[in-house]
Amino acid sequence: MEVKNCLIKTKCDILGCKNLAEYCVLNDKKIALNLCKNCTEKLHNALSKVLVPKPVTPPFKKQKKIEVKNG
């Protein structure tokens, strides 16, 4: 998938939106979705709430020590 600026004048594909599309979502070099700037921002905000990346483990975190049994 790839997101590019729209080169043609077309309406936004989101239902109820009447703005002109500024961005095109390409799937295998074919246009799959045309989005205006407002709908792109709303879609980005909605996806960022759902898709949260896993946190990176800190490199200097105190690690557990291995206990040695004296026997």
PDB file of N, CA, C and O in Angstrom:
ATOM      1  N   MET A   1       0.843  -1.177   0.000  1.00  0.00           N
ATOM      2  CA  MET A   1       0.000   0.000   0.000  1.00  0.00           C
ATOM      3  C   MET A   1       0.884   1.235   0.000  1.00  0.00           C
ATOM      4  O   MET A   1       1.964   1.230   0.571  1.00  0.00           O
ATOM      5  N   GLU A   2       0.357   2.269  -0.605  1.00  0.00           N
ATOM      6  CA  GLU A   2       1.105   3.500  -0.741  1.00  0.00           C
ATOM      7  C   GLU A   2       0.133   4.670  -0.727  1.00  0.00           C
ATOM      8  O   GLU A   2      -0.986   4.561  -1.230  1.00  0.00           O
ATOM      9  N   VAL A   3       0.544   5.791  -0.143  1.00  0.00           N
ATOM     10  CA  VAL A   3      -0.277   6.995  -0.103  1.00  0.00           C
ATOM     11  C   VAL A   3       0.441   8.083  -0.884  1.00  0.00           C
ATOM     12  O   VAL A   3       1.602   8.370  -0.626  1.00  0.00           O
ATOM     13  N   LYS A   4      -0.275   8.664  -1.849  1.00  0.00           N
ATOM     14  CA  LYS A   4       0.305   9.726  -2.682  1.00  0.00           C
ATOM     15  C   LYS A   4      -0.688  10.866  -2.797  1.00  0.00           C
ATOM     16  O   LYS A   4      -1.866  10.716  -2.489  1.00  0.00           O
ATOM     17  N   ASN A   5      -0.207  12.005  -3.258  1.00  0.00           N
ATOM     18  CA  ASN A   5      -1.096  13.132  -3.546  1.00  0.00           C
ATOM     19  C   ASN A   5      -1.901  12.819  -4.796  1.00  0.00           C
ATOM     20  O   ASN A   5      -1.369  12.253  -5.754  1.00  0.00           O
ATOM     21  N   CYS A   6      -3.173  13.218  -4.800  1.00  0.00           N
ATOM     22  CA  CYS A   6      -4.038  12.993  -5.959  1.00  0.00           C
ATOM     23  C   CYS A   6      -3.674  13.976  -7.070  1.00  0.00           C
ATOM     24  O   CYS A   6      -3.504  15.166  -6.818  1.00  0.00           O
ATOM     25  N   LEU A   7      -3.575  13.468  -8.267  1.00  0.00           N
ATOM     26  CA  LEU A   7      -3.258  14.305  -9.414  1.00  0.00           C
ATOM     27  C   LEU A   7      -4.511  14.680 -10.210  1.00  0.00           C
ATOM     28  O   LEU A   7      -4.459  15.571 -11.051  1.00  0.00           O
ATOM     29  N   ILE A   8      -5.621  14.003  -9.938  1.00  0.00           N
ATOM     30  CA  ILE A   8      -6.868  14.289 -10.644  1.00  0.00           C
ATOM     31  C   ILE A   8      -7.885  14.873  -9.673  1.00  0.00           C
ATOM     32  O   ILE A   8      -7.799  14.644  -8.471  1.00  0.00           O
ATOM     33  N   LYS A   9      -8.830  15.626 -10.189  1.00  0.00           N
ATOM     34  CA  LYS A   9      -9.879  16.193  -9.344  1.00  0.00           C
ATOM     35  C   LYS A   9     -10.987  15.159  -9.189  1.00  0.00           C
ATOM     36  O   LYS A   9     -11.638  14.782 -10.150  1.00  0.00           O
ATOM     37  N   THR A  10     -11.162  14.711  -7.970  1.00  0.00           N
ATOM     38  CA  THR A  10     -12.204  13.735  -7.667  1.00  0.00           C
ATOM     39  C   THR A  10     -12.686  13.961  -6.234  1.00  0.00           C
ATOM     40  O   THR A  10     -11.985  14.557  -5.424  1.00  0.00           O
ATOM     41  N   LYS A  11     -13.880  13.499  -5.938  1.00  0.00           N
ATOM     42  CA  LYS A  11     -14.442  13.668  -4.596  1.00  0.00           C
ATOM     43  C   LYS A  11     -13.861  12.651  -3.635  1.00  0.00           C
ATOM     44  O   LYS A  11     -13.395  11.589  -4.035  1.00  0.00           O
ATOM     45  N   CYS A  12     -13.940  12.990  -2.369  1.00  0.00           N
ATOM     46  CA  CYS A  12     -13.530  12.093  -1.293  1.00  0.00           C
ATOM     47  C   CYS A  12     -14.484  10.893  -1.267  1.00  0.00           C
ATOM     48  O   CYS A  12     -15.686  11.031  -1.482  1.00  0.00           O
ATOM     49  N   ASP A  13     -13.945   9.700  -1.030  1.00  0.00           N
ATOM     50  CA  ASP A  13     -14.748   8.478  -1.044  1.00  0.00           C
ATOM     51  C   ASP A  13     -15.464   8.188   0.274  1.00  0.00           C
ATOM     52  O   ASP A  13     -16.243   7.245   0.350  1.00  0.00           O
ATOM     53  N   ILE A  14     -15.238   8.985   1.310  1.00  0.00           N
ATOM     54  CA  ILE A  14     -15.911   8.769   2.587  1.00  0.00           C
ATOM     55  C   ILE A  14     -17.364   9.217   2.460  1.00  0.00           C
ATOM     56  O   ILE A  14     -17.654  10.299   1.942  1.00  0.00           O
ATOM     57  N   LEU A  15     -18.272   8.385   2.936  1.00  0.00           N
ATOM     58  CA  LEU A  15     -19.703   8.650   2.820  1.00  0.00           C
ATOM     59  C   LEU A  15     -20.081   9.952   3.526  1.00  0.00           C
ATOM     60  O   LEU A  15     -19.743  10.160   4.683  1.00  0.00           O
ATOM     61  N   GLY A  16     -20.727  10.844   2.820  1.00  0.00           N
ATOM     62  CA  GLY A  16     -21.193  12.098   3.390  1.00  0.00           C
ATOM     63  C   GLY A  16     -20.218  13.250   3.228  1.00  0.00           C
ATOM     64  O   GLY A  16     -20.563  14.397   3.508  1.00  0.00           O
ATOM     65  N   CYS A  17     -19.011  12.995   2.774  1.00  0.00           N
ATOM     66  CA  CYS A  17     -18.012  14.061   2.589  1.00  0.00           C
ATOM     67  C   CYS A  17     -18.122  14.597   1.163  1.00  0.00           C
ATOM     68  O   CYS A  17     -18.207  13.838   0.207  1.00  0.00           O
ATOM     69  N   LYS A  18     -18.125  15.926   1.035  1.00  0.00           N
ATOM     70  CA  LYS A  18     -18.276  16.546  -0.281  1.00  0.00           C
ATOM     71  C   LYS A  18     -17.011  17.282  -0.729  1.00  0.00           C
ATOM     72  O   LYS A  18     -17.023  17.981  -1.720  1.00  0.00           O
ATOM     73  N   ASN A  19     -15.904  17.096  -0.002  1.00  0.00           N
ATOM     74  CA  ASN A  19     -14.661  17.780  -0.343  1.00  0.00           C
ATOM     75  C   ASN A  19     -13.942  17.076  -1.489  1.00  0.00           C
ATOM     76  O   ASN A  19     -14.187  15.901  -1.774  1.00  0.00           O
ATOM     77  N   LEU A  20     -13.014  17.800  -2.111  1.00  0.00           N
ATOM     78  CA  LEU A  20     -12.182  17.201  -3.138  1.00  0.00           C
ATOM     79  C   LEU A  20     -11.057  16.405  -2.491  1.00  0.00           C
ATOM     80  O   LEU A  20     -10.502  16.805  -1.469  1.00  0.00           O
ATOM     81  N   ALA A  21     -10.721  15.285  -3.101  1.00  0.00           N
ATOM     82  CA  ALA A  21      -9.679  14.410  -2.564  1.00  0.00           C
ATOM     83  C   ALA A  21      -8.307  15.023  -2.785  1.00  0.00           C
ATOM     84  O   ALA A  21      -8.020  15.578  -3.838  1.00  0.00           O
ATOM     85  N   GLU A  22      -7.470  14.936  -1.751  1.00  0.00           N
ATOM     86  CA  GLU A  22      -6.084  15.409  -1.849  1.00  0.00           C
ATOM     87  C   GLU A  22      -5.105  14.239  -1.824  1.00  0.00           C
ATOM     88  O   GLU A  22      -3.983  14.372  -2.296  1.00  0.00           O
ATOM     89  N   TYR A  23      -5.534  13.108  -1.268  1.00  0.00           N
ATOM     90  CA  TYR A  23      -4.653  11.948  -1.145  1.00  0.00           C
ATOM     91  C   TYR A  23      -5.308  10.729  -1.777  1.00  0.00           C
ATOM     92  O   TYR A  23      -6.515  10.548  -1.705  1.00  0.00           O
ATOM     93  N   CYS A  24      -4.484   9.876  -2.377  1.00  0.00           N
ATOM     94  CA  CYS A  24      -4.944   8.628  -2.970  1.00  0.00           C
ATOM     95  C   CYS A  24      -4.195   7.478  -2.307  1.00  0.00           C
ATOM     96  O   CYS A  24      -2.975   7.513  -2.195  1.00  0.00           O
ATOM     97  N   VAL A  25      -4.939   6.482  -1.885  1.00  0.00           N
ATOM     98  CA  VAL A  25      -4.348   5.270  -1.335  1.00  0.00           C
ATOM     99  C   VAL A  25      -4.268   4.268  -2.472  1.00  0.00           C
ATOM    100  O   VAL A  25      -5.283   3.918  -3.074  1.00  0.00           O
ATOM    101  N   LEU A  26      -3.053   3.827  -2.783  1.00  0.00           N
ATOM    102  CA  LEU A  26      -2.835   2.907  -3.897  1.00  0.00           C
ATOM    103  C   LEU A  26      -2.631   1.498  -3.366  1.00  0.00           C
ATOM    104  O   LEU A  26      -1.929   1.290  -2.383  1.00  0.00           O
ATOM    105  N   ASN A  27      -3.244   0.549  -4.038  1.00  0.00           N
ATOM    106  CA  ASN A  27      -3.088  -0.857  -3.715  1.00  0.00           C
ATOM    107  C   ASN A  27      -2.690  -1.571  -4.998  1.00  0.00           C
ATOM    108  O   ASN A  27      -3.481  -1.662  -5.927  1.00  0.00           O
ATOM    109  N   ASP A  28      -1.468  -2.067  -5.056  1.00  0.00           N
ATOM    110  CA  ASP A  28      -0.935  -2.708  -6.264  1.00  0.00           C
ATOM    111  C   ASP A  28      -1.024  -1.776  -7.473  1.00  0.00           C
ATOM    112  O   ASP A  28      -1.467  -2.157  -8.551  1.00  0.00           O
ATOM    113  N   LYS A  29      -0.624  -0.515  -7.265  1.00  0.00           N
ATOM    114  CA  LYS A  29      -0.562   0.514  -8.315  1.00  0.00           C
ATOM    115  C   LYS A  29      -1.939   0.919  -8.855  1.00  0.00           C
ATOM    116  O   LYS A  29      -2.051   1.556  -9.883  1.00  0.00           O
ATOM    117  N   LYS A  30      -3.014   0.529  -8.176  1.00  0.00           N
ATOM    118  CA  LYS A  30      -4.367   0.947  -8.545  1.00  0.00           C
ATOM    119  C   LYS A  30      -4.937   1.779  -7.410  1.00  0.00           C
ATOM    120  O   LYS A  30      -4.699   1.491  -6.235  1.00  0.00           O
ATOM    121  N   ILE A  31      -5.701   2.809  -7.741  1.00  0.00           N
ATOM    122  CA  ILE A  31      -6.293   3.666  -6.716  1.00  0.00           C
ATOM    123  C   ILE A  31      -7.394   2.896  -5.993  1.00  0.00           C
ATOM    124  O   ILE A  31      -8.343   2.427  -6.608  1.00  0.00           O
ATOM    125  N   ALA A  32      -7.248   2.771  -4.689  1.00  0.00           N
ATOM    126  CA  ALA A  32      -8.230   2.052  -3.887  1.00  0.00           C
ATOM    127  C   ALA A  32      -9.140   3.007  -3.124  1.00  0.00           C
ATOM    128  O   ALA A  32     -10.302   2.702  -2.893  1.00  0.00           O
ATOM    129  N   LEU A  33      -8.598   4.192  -2.747  1.00  0.00           N
ATOM    130  CA  LEU A  33      -9.358   5.100  -1.909  1.00  0.00           C
ATOM    131  C   LEU A  33      -8.871   6.525  -2.130  1.00  0.00           C
ATOM    132  O   LEU A  33      -7.673   6.780  -2.160  1.00  0.00           O
ATOM    133  N   ASN A  34      -9.809   7.451  -2.285  1.00  0.00           N
ATOM    134  CA  ASN A  34      -9.504   8.878  -2.401  1.00  0.00           C
ATOM    135  C   ASN A  34      -9.979   9.568  -1.139  1.00  0.00           C
ATOM    136  O   ASN A  34     -11.119   9.386  -0.732  1.00  0.00           O
ATOM    137  N   LEU A  35      -9.084  10.355  -0.516  1.00  0.00           N
ATOM    138  CA  LEU A  35      -9.417  10.993   0.752  1.00  0.00           C
ATOM    139  C   LEU A  35      -9.071  12.470   0.723  1.00  0.00           C
ATOM    140  O   LEU A  35      -8.030  12.856   0.188  1.00  0.00           O
ATOM    141  N   CYS A  36      -9.920  13.276   1.363  1.00  0.00           N
ATOM    142  CA  CYS A  36      -9.605  14.695   1.539  1.00  0.00           C
ATOM    143  C   CYS A  36      -8.718  14.828   2.789  1.00  0.00           C
ATOM    144  O   CYS A  36      -8.517  13.879   3.521  1.00  0.00           O
ATOM    145  N   LYS A  37      -8.212  16.032   3.011  1.00  0.00           N
ATOM    146  CA  LYS A  37      -7.295  16.241   4.135  1.00  0.00           C
ATOM    147  C   LYS A  37      -7.999  16.011   5.470  1.00  0.00           C
ATOM    148  O   LYS A  37      -7.444  15.392   6.374  1.00  0.00           O
ATOM    149  N   ASN A  38      -9.227  16.480   5.604  1.00  0.00           N
ATOM    150  CA  ASN A  38      -9.981  16.345   6.855  1.00  0.00           C
ATOM    151  C   ASN A  38     -10.244  14.867   7.178  1.00  0.00           C
ATOM    152  O   ASN A  38     -10.031  14.430   8.308  1.00  0.00           O
ATOM    153  N   CYS A  39     -10.689  14.107   6.197  1.00  0.00           N
ATOM    154  CA  CYS A  39     -10.976  12.686   6.430  1.00  0.00           C
ATOM    155  C   CYS A  39      -9.694  11.893   6.682  1.00  0.00           C
ATOM    156  O   CYS A  39      -9.695  10.937   7.453  1.00  0.00           O
ATOM    157  N   THR A  40      -8.591  12.306   6.054  1.00  0.00           N
ATOM    158  CA  THR A  40      -7.310  11.646   6.282  1.00  0.00           C
ATOM    159  C   THR A  40      -6.877  11.826   7.733  1.00  0.00           C
ATOM    160  O   THR A  40      -6.414  10.879   8.373  1.00  0.00           O
ATOM    161  N   GLU A  41      -7.034  13.038   8.268  1.00  0.00           N
ATOM    162  CA  GLU A  41      -6.674  13.296   9.660  1.00  0.00           C
ATOM    163  C   GLU A  41      -7.563  12.509  10.615  1.00  0.00           C
ATOM    164  O   GLU A  41      -7.084  11.949  11.602  1.00  0.00           O
ATOM    165  N   LYS A  42      -8.869  12.444  10.323  1.00  0.00           N
ATOM    166  CA  LYS A  42      -9.785  11.680  11.177  1.00  0.00           C
ATOM    167  C   LYS A  42      -9.455  10.190  11.144  1.00  0.00           C
ATOM    168  O   LYS A  42      -9.484   9.516  12.176  1.00  0.00           O
ATOM    169  N   LEU A  43      -9.137   9.674   9.961  1.00  0.00           N
ATOM    170  CA  LEU A  43      -8.782   8.263   9.819  1.00  0.00           C
ATOM    171  C   LEU A  43      -7.476   7.964  10.557  1.00  0.00           C
ATOM    172  O   LEU A  43      -7.358   6.938  11.233  1.00  0.00           O
ATOM    173  N   HIS A  44      -6.521   8.855  10.462  1.00  0.00           N
ATOM    174  CA  HIS A  44      -5.248   8.683  11.164  1.00  0.00           C
ATOM    175  C   HIS A  44      -5.459   8.653  12.677  1.00  0.00           C
ATOM    176  O   HIS A  44      -4.891   7.804  13.380  1.00  0.00           O
ATOM    177  N   ASN A  45      -6.278   9.558  13.197  1.00  0.00           N
ATOM    178  CA  ASN A  45      -6.549   9.588  14.633  1.00  0.00           C
ATOM    179  C   ASN A  45      -7.258   8.325  15.098  1.00  0.00           C
ATOM    180  O   ASN A  45      -6.961   7.780  16.162  1.00  0.00           O
ATOM    181  N   ALA A  46      -8.207   7.839  14.306  1.00  0.00           N
ATOM    182  CA  ALA A  46      -8.946   6.625  14.672  1.00  0.00           C
ATOM    183  C   ALA A  46      -8.032   5.400  14.647  1.00  0.00           C
ATOM    184  O   ALA A  46      -8.094   4.555  15.545  1.00  0.00           O
ATOM    185  N   LEU A  47      -7.157   5.304  13.642  1.00  0.00           N
ATOM    186  CA  LEU A  47      -6.253   4.161  13.552  1.00  0.00           C
ATOM    187  C   LEU A  47      -5.181   4.196  14.633  1.00  0.00           C
ATOM    188  O   LEU A  47      -4.766   3.152  15.129  1.00  0.00           O
ATOM    189  N   SER A  48      -4.741   5.385  15.006  1.00  0.00           N
ATOM    190  CA  SER A  48      -3.698   5.472  16.032  1.00  0.00           C
ATOM    191  C   SER A  48      -4.218   5.065  17.411  1.00  0.00           C
ATOM    192  O   SER A  48      -3.434   4.669  18.271  1.00  0.00           O
ATOM    193  N   LYS A  49      -5.516   5.148  17.627  1.00  0.00           N
ATOM    194  CA  LYS A  49      -6.091   4.688  18.890  1.00  0.00           C
ATOM    195  C   LYS A  49      -6.181   3.164  18.936  1.00  0.00           C
ATOM    196  O   LYS A  49      -6.110   2.563  19.999  1.00  0.00           O
ATOM    197  N   VAL A  50      -6.345   2.547  17.772  1.00  0.00           N
ATOM    198  CA  VAL A  50      -6.506   1.094  17.701  1.00  0.00           C
ATOM    199  C   VAL A  50      -5.146   0.395  17.595  1.00  0.00           C
ATOM    200  O   VAL A  50      -4.901  -0.612  18.253  1.00  0.00           O
ATOM    201  N   LEU A  51      -4.265   0.928  16.757  1.00  0.00           N
ATOM    202  CA  LEU A  51      -2.971   0.306  16.502  1.00  0.00           C
ATOM    203  C   LEU A  51      -1.883   0.997  17.323  1.00  0.00           C
ATOM    204  O   LEU A  51      -1.276   1.961  16.880  1.00  0.00           O
ATOM    205  N   VAL A  52      -1.625   0.487  18.513  1.00  0.00           N
ATOM    206  CA  VAL A  52      -0.611   1.058  19.397  1.00  0.00           C
ATOM    207  C   VAL A  52       0.592   0.119  19.375  1.00  0.00           C
ATOM    208  O   VAL A  52       0.452  -1.073  19.654  1.00  0.00           O
ATOM    209  N   PRO A  53       1.790   0.627  19.037  1.00  0.00           N
ATOM    210  CA  PRO A  53       2.962  -0.258  19.000  1.00  0.00           C
ATOM    211  C   PRO A  53       3.375  -0.719  20.401  1.00  0.00           C
ATOM    212  O   PRO A  53       3.111  -0.052  21.399  1.00  0.00           O
ATOM    213  N   LYS A  54       4.025  -1.874  20.445  1.00  0.00           N
ATOM    214  CA  LYS A  54       4.501  -2.403  21.722  1.00  0.00           C
ATOM    215  C   LYS A  54       5.654  -1.535  22.219  1.00  0.00           C
ATOM    216  O   LYS A  54       6.474  -1.079  21.428  1.00  0.00           O
ATOM    217  N   PRO A  55       5.735  -1.312  23.523  1.00  0.00           N
ATOM    218  CA  PRO A  55       6.834  -0.493  24.050  1.00  0.00           C
ATOM    219  C   PRO A  55       8.173  -1.222  23.939  1.00  0.00           C
ATOM    220  O   PRO A  55       8.243  -2.446  23.999  1.00  0.00           O
ATOM    221  N   VAL A  56       9.228  -0.453  23.781  1.00  0.00           N
ATOM    222  CA  VAL A  56      10.576  -1.007  23.696  1.00  0.00           C
ATOM    223  C   VAL A  56      11.072  -1.291  25.109  1.00  0.00           C
ATOM    224  O   VAL A  56      10.922  -0.457  26.007  1.00  0.00           O
ATOM    225  N   THR A  57      11.673  -2.452  25.299  1.00  0.00           N
ATOM    226  CA  THR A  57      12.199  -2.779  26.628  1.00  0.00           C
ATOM    227  C   THR A  57      13.439  -1.924  26.880  1.00  0.00           C
ATOM    228  O   THR A  57      14.310  -1.817  26.020  1.00  0.00           O
ATOM    229  N   PRO A  58      13.526  -1.321  28.050  1.00  0.00           N
ATOM    230  CA  PRO A  58      14.671  -0.459  28.347  1.00  0.00           C
ATOM    231  C   PRO A  58      15.959  -1.277  28.455  1.00  0.00           C
ATOM    232  O   PRO A  58      15.966  -2.347  29.082  1.00  0.00           O
ATOM    233  N   PRO A  59      17.056  -0.796  27.852  1.00  0.00           N
ATOM    234  CA  PRO A  59      18.296  -1.590  27.863  1.00  0.00           C
ATOM    235  C   PRO A  59      18.991  -1.627  29.223  1.00  0.00           C
ATOM    236  O   PRO A  59      19.776  -2.530  29.486  1.00  0.00           O
ATOM    237  N   PHE A  60      18.721  -0.659  30.099  1.00  0.00           N
ATOM    238  CA  PHE A  60      19.408  -0.597  31.378  1.00  0.00           C
ATOM    239  C   PHE A  60      18.524  -1.025  32.543  1.00  0.00           C
ATOM    240  O   PHE A  60      18.801  -0.699  33.692  1.00  0.00           O
ATOM    241  N   LYS A  61      17.467  -1.745  32.243  1.00  0.00           N
ATOM    242  CA  LYS A  61      16.567  -2.203  33.283  1.00  0.00           C
ATOM    243  C   LYS A  61      17.280  -3.247  34.149  1.00  0.00           C
ATOM    244  O   LYS A  61      18.007  -4.100  33.641  1.00  0.00           O
ATOM    245  N   LYS A  62      17.073  -3.155  35.451  1.00  0.00           N
ATOM    246  CA  LYS A  62      17.715  -4.091  36.365  1.00  0.00           C
ATOM    247  C   LYS A  62      17.172  -5.492  36.099  1.00  0.00           C
ATOM    248  O   LYS A  62      15.967  -5.733  36.193  1.00  0.00           O
ATOM    249  N   GLN A  63      18.082  -6.401  35.758  1.00  0.00           N
ATOM    250  CA  GLN A  63      17.679  -7.741  35.397  1.00  0.00           C
ATOM    251  C   GLN A  63      17.640  -8.639  36.642  1.00  0.00           C
ATOM    252  O   GLN A  63      18.324  -8.382  37.629  1.00  0.00           O
ATOM    253  N   LYS A  64      16.863  -9.699  36.556  1.00  0.00           N
ATOM    254  CA  LYS A  64      16.766 -10.652  37.654  1.00  0.00           C
ATOM    255  C   LYS A  64      18.073 -11.410  37.785  1.00  0.00           C
ATOM    256  O   LYS A  64      18.675 -11.825  36.804  1.00  0.00           O
ATOM    257  N   LYS A  65      18.507 -11.598  39.024  1.00  0.00           N
ATOM    258  CA  LYS A  65      19.742 -12.336  39.279  1.00  0.00           C
ATOM    259  C   LYS A  65      19.415 -13.821  39.459  1.00  0.00           C
ATOM    260  O   LYS A  65      18.379 -14.184  39.993  1.00  0.00           O
ATOM    261  N   ILE A  66      20.337 -14.633  39.011  1.00  0.00           N
ATOM    262  CA  ILE A  66      20.160 -16.077  39.160  1.00  0.00           C
ATOM    263  C   ILE A  66      20.631 -16.472  40.557  1.00  0.00           C
ATOM    264  O   ILE A  66      21.737 -16.138  40.972  1.00  0.00           O
ATOM    265  N   GLU A  67      19.759 -17.161  41.286  1.00  0.00           N
ATOM    266  CA  GLU A  67      20.117 -17.578  42.638  1.00  0.00           C
ATOM    267  C   GLU A  67      20.921 -18.890  42.591  1.00  0.00           C
ATOM    268  O   GLU A  67      20.553 -19.822  41.887  1.00  0.00           O
ATOM    269  N   VAL A  68      22.005 -18.916  43.329  1.00  0.00           N
ATOM    270  CA  VAL A  68      22.854 -20.103  43.379  1.00  0.00           C
ATOM    271  C   VAL A  68      22.579 -20.821  44.694  1.00  0.00           C
ATOM    272  O   VAL A  68      22.643 -20.233  45.770  1.00  0.00           O
ATOM    273  N   LYS A  69      22.259 -22.110  44.611  1.00  0.00           N
ATOM    274  CA  LYS A  69      21.983 -22.913  45.808  1.00  0.00           C
ATOM    275  C   LYS A  69      23.296 -23.491  46.334  1.00  0.00           C
ATOM    276  O   LYS A  69      24.037 -24.129  45.584  1.00  0.00           O
ATOM    277  N   ASN A  70      23.554 -23.218  47.583  1.00  0.00           N
ATOM    278  CA  ASN A  70      24.729 -23.811  48.212  1.00  0.00           C
ATOM    279  C   ASN A  70      24.336 -25.152  48.816  1.00  0.00           C
ATOM    280  O   ASN A  70      23.422 -25.248  49.600  1.00  0.00           O
ATOM    281  N   GLY A  71      25.035 -26.188  48.472  1.00  0.00           N
ATOM    282  CA  GLY A  71      24.595 -27.455  48.947  1.00  0.00           C
ATOM    283  C   GLY A  71      25.628 -28.331  49.385  1.00  0.00           C
ATOM    284  O   GLY A  71      26.296 -28.886  49.923  1.00  0.00           O
TER     285      GLY A  71
END
